[in-house]
Short mmCIF file of C-alpha atoms and ligand atoms in Angstrom, two decimals:
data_model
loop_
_atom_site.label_atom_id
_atom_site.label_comp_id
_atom_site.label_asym_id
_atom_site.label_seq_id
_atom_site.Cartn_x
_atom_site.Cartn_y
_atom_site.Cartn_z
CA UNK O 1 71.42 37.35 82.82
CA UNK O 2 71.86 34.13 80.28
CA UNK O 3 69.47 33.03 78.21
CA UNK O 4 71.56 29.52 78.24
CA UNK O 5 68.72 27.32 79.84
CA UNK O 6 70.87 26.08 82.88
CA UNK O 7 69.88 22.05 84.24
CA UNK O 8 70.23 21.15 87.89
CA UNK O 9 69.97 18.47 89.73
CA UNK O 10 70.97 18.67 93.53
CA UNK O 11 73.05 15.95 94.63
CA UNK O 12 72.84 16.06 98.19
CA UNK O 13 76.44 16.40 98.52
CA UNK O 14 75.97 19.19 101.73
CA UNK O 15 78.82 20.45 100.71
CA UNK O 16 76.84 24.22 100.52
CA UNK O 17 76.07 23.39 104.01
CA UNK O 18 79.50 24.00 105.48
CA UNK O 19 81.47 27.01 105.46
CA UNK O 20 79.25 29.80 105.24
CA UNK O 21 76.90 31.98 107.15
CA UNK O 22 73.39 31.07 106.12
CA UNK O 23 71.28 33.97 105.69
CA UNK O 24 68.05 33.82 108.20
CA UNK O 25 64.21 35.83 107.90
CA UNK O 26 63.70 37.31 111.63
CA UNK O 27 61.22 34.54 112.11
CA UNK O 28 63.66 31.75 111.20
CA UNK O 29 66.70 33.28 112.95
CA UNK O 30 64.05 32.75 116.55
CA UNK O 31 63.64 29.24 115.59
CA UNK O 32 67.06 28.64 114.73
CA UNK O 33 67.92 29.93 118.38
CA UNK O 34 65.44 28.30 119.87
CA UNK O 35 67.02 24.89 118.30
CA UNK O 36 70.32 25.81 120.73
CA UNK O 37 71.89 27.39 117.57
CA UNK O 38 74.35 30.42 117.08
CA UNK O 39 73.49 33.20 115.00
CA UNK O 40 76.00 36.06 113.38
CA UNK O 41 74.95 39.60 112.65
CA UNK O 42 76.12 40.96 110.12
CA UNK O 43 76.12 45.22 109.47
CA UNK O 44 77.02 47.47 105.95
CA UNK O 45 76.01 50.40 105.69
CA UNK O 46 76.14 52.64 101.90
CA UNK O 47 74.41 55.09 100.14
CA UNK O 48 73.53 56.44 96.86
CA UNK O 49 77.08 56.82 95.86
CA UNK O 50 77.86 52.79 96.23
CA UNK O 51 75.57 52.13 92.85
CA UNK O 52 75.95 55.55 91.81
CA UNK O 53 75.44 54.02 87.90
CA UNK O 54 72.79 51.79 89.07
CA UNK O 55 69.74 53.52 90.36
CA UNK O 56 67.89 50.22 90.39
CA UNK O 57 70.17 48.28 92.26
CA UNK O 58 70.31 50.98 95.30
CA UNK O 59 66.53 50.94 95.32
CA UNK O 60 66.85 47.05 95.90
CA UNK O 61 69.47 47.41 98.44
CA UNK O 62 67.77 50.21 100.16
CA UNK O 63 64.06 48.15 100.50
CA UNK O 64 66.12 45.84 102.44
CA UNK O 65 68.21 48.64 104.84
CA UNK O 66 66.59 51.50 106.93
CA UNK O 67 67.92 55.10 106.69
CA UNK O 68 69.85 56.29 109.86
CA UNK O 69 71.83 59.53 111.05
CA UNK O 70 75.52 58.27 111.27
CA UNK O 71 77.74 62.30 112.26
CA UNK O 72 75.72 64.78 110.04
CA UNK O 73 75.32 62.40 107.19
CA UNK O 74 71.72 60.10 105.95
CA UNK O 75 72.95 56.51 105.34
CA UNK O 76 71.60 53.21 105.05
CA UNK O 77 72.06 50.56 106.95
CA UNK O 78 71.35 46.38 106.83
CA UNK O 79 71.76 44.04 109.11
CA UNK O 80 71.54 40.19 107.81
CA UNK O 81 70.67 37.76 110.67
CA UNK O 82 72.85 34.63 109.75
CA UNK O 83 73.19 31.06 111.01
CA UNK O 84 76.63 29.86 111.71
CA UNK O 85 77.70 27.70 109.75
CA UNK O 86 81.00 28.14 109.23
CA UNK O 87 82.55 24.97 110.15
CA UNK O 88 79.27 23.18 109.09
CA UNK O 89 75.77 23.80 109.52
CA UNK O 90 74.44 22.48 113.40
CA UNK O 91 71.52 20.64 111.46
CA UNK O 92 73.76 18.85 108.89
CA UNK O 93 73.88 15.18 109.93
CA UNK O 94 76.55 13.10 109.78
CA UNK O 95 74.98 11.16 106.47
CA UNK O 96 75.30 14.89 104.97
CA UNK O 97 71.45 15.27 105.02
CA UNK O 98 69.37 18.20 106.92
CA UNK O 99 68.15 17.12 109.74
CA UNK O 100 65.38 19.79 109.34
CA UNK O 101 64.89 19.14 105.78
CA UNK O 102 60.73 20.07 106.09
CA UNK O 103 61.76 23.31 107.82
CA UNK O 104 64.58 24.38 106.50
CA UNK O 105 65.29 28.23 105.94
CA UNK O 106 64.48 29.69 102.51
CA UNK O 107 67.22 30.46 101.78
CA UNK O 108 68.69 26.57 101.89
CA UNK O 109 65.72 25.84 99.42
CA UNK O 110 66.81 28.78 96.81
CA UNK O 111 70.17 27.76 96.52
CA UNK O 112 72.04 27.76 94.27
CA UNK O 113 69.26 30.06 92.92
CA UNK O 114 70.45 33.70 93.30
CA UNK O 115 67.89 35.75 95.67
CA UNK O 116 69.62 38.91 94.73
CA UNK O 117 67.83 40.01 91.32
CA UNK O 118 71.37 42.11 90.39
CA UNK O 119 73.47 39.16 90.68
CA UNK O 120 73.66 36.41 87.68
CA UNK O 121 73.21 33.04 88.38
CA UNK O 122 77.13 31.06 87.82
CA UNK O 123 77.48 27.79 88.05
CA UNK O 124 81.38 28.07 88.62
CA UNK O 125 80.60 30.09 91.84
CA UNK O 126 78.58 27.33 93.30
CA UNK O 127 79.30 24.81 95.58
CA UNK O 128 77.51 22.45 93.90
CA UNK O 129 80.05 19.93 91.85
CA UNK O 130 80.03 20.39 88.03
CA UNK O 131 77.87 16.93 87.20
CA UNK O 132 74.77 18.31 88.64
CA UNK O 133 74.20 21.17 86.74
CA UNK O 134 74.12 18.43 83.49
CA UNK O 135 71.11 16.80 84.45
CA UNK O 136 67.59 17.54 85.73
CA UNK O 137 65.09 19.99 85.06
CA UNK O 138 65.91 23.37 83.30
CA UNK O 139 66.19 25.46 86.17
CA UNK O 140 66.90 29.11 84.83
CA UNK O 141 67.35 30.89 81.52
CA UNK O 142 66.48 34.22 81.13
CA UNK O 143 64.68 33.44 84.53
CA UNK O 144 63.72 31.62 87.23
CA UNK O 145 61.34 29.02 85.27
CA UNK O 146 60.27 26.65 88.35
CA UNK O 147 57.18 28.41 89.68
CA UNK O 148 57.74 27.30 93.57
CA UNK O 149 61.14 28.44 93.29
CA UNK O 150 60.26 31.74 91.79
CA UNK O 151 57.46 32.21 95.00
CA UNK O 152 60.31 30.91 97.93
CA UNK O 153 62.76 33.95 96.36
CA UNK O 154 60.11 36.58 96.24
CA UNK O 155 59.25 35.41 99.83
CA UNK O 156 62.28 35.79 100.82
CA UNK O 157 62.95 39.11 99.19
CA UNK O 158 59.47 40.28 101.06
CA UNK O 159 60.45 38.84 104.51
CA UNK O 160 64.01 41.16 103.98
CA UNK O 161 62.09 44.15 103.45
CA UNK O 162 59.71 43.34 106.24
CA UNK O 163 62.50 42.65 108.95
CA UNK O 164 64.37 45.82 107.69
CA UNK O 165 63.32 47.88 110.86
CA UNK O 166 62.87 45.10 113.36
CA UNK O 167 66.84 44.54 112.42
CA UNK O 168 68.11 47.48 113.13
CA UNK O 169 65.83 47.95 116.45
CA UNK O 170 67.02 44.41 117.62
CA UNK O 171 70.59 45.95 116.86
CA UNK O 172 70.47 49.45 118.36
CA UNK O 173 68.90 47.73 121.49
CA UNK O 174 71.92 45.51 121.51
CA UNK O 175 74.36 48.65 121.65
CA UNK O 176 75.37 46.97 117.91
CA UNK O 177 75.83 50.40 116.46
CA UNK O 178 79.05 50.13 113.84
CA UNK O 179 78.60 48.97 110.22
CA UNK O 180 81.23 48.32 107.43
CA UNK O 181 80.71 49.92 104.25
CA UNK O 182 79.26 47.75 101.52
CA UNK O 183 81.84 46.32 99.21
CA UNK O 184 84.83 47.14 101.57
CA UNK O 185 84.29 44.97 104.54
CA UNK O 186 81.37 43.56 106.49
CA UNK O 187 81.04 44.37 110.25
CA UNK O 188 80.47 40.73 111.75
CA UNK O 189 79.02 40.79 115.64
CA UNK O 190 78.50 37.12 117.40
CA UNK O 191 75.93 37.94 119.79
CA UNK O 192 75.80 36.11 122.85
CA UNK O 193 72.73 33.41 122.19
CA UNK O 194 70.52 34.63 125.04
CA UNK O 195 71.15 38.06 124.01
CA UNK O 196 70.14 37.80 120.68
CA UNK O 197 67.11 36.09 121.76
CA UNK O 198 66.21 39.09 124.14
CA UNK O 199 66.43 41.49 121.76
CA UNK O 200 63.79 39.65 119.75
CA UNK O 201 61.77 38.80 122.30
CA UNK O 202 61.73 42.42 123.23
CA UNK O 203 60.89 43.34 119.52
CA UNK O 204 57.73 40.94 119.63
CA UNK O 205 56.55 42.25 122.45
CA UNK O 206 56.57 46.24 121.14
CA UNK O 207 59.38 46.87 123.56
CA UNK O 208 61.95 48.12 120.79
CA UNK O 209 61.94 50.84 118.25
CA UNK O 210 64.16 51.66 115.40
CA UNK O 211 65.57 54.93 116.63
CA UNK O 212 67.86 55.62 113.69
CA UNK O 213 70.81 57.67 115.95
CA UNK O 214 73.93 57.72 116.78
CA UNK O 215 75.37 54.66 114.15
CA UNK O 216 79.32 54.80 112.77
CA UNK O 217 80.87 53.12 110.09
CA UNK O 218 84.30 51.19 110.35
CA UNK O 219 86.69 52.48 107.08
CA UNK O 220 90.74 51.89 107.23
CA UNK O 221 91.49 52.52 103.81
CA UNK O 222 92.33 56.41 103.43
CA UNK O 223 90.66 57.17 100.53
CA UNK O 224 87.42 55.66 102.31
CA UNK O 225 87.66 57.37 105.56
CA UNK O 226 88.23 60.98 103.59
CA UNK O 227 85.40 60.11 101.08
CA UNK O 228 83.41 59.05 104.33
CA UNK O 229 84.21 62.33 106.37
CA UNK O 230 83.64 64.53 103.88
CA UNK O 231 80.20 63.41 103.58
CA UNK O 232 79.71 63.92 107.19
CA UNK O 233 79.24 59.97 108.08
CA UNK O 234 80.69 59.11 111.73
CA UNK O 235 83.90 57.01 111.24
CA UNK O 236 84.51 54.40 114.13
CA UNK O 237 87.80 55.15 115.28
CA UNK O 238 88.08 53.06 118.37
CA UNK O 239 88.68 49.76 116.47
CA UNK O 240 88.14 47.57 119.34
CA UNK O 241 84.37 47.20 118.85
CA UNK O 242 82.96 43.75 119.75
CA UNK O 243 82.86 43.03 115.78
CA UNK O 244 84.65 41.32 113.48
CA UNK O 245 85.97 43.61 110.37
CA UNK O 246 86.09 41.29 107.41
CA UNK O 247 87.18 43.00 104.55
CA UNK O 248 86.03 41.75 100.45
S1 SF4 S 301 69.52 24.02 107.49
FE1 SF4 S 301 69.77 22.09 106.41
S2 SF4 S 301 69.90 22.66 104.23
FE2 SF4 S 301 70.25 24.52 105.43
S3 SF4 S 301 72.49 24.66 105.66
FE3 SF4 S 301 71.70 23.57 107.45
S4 SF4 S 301 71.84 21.39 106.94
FE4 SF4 S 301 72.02 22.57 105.03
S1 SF4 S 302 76.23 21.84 97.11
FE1 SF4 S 302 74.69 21.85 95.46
S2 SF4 S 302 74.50 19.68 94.91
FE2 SF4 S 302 75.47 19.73 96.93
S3 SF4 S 302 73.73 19.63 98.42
FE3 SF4 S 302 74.16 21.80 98.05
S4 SF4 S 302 72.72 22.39 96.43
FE4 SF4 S 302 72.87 20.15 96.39
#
């Protein structure tokens, strides 16, 4: 992390509201829905071994996942509810501006803020053009300075611990069973809107329980697969699962 004090001033450019999945909590991915709006869900599973030098960083990523049986293996699986946006966001307006500025997800109002506590805010990385971050308040240094900020990211850090389970229920009940492994591709699933919308409705109303069985994971590279099957893990083979397989 720097100790640089970084300045930024948002320029309302929308420019980091275009091209991209934006990450949703459970409860905003229902209003987002609700608004007529597609959602993606995206699947990784990993385990131990994928930070085996970083203890801390597992812990993190394993708050946000839920243990499952994939062949005779223990792995963890997330699932990341995300608005499409990947033409442009369905809220953006044609001035550029939200149109649901007062409610719009938390993740919209950390940005460019990292929520991730492993990953180092960079300015390059950003969307954002270079002027803004040369004026404004001092947003970061060592840390997140702006208290408000600082509370939205630790909400939103809670609400993906808290969602973990429903997740993967709202998954499993969808028959959404195949994850990528982290850092080698991400297992992308467009569910149909009213579907999606079922499966939460079904999770609100105590109708759906994390059962933990029965999940694969999608390798191609050969030195994955073998690392995979040795450890037990159940490798999708089919290939033809109603997922997209974007590798990173
Ligand atoms: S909800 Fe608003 S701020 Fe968030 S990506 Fe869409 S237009 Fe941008
Ligand atoms: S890209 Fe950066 S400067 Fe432009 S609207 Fe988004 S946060 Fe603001």
């Amino acid at each position: 992390m720097s100790n640089q004090p970084i300045r930024f001033a948002c320029n309302g450019c929308g420019v980091c509201c275009k091209g991209r999945l934006i990450p949703l909590t459970l409860n905003e991915t229902t209003q987002w829905l609700q608004r007529g709006h597609d959602v993606a869900v995206v699947v990784e599973a990993f385990n131990e071994s994928t930070w085996l030098s970083q203890p801390g960083q597992y812990a993190h990523g394993a708050q946000r996942a839920m243990e499952v049986d994939s062949g005779s293996a223990r792995i963890n699986v997330v699932a990341v509810l995300a608005g499409n946006a990947l033409e442009k966001c369905p809220n953006l307006g044609e001035d550029d501006r939200c149109g649901i500025y007062e409610d719009r997800p938390l993740v919209c109002r950390i940005y460019p803020m990292e929520i991730n506590p492993f990953i180092a805010l960079r300015p390059e990385e950003k969307a954002c053009p270079p002027q803004v971050w040369e004026a404004g308040e001092i947003l970061f240094t060592d840390r997140v300075v702006d208290p408000i900020l600082t509370d939205q990211i630790e909400r939103s850090r809670q609400a993906d611990r808290d969602d973990a389970r429903a997740k993967i229920a709202m998954c499993e009940s969808m028959g959404l069973n195949v994850a990528a492994w982290k850092g080698n591709a991400l297992a992308v699933y467009l569910p149909e809107h009213a579907t999606l919308l079922a499966a939460i409705n079904r999770h609100d109303a105590g109708e759906s329980a994390p059962e933990g069985k029965g999940w694969k994971v999608r390798a191609d590279d050969d030195e994955l697969r073998e690392r995979l099957h040795s450890l037990g893990v159940s490798l999708d083979d089919q290939r033809q699962g109603e997922y997209i397989f974007h590798r990173v």
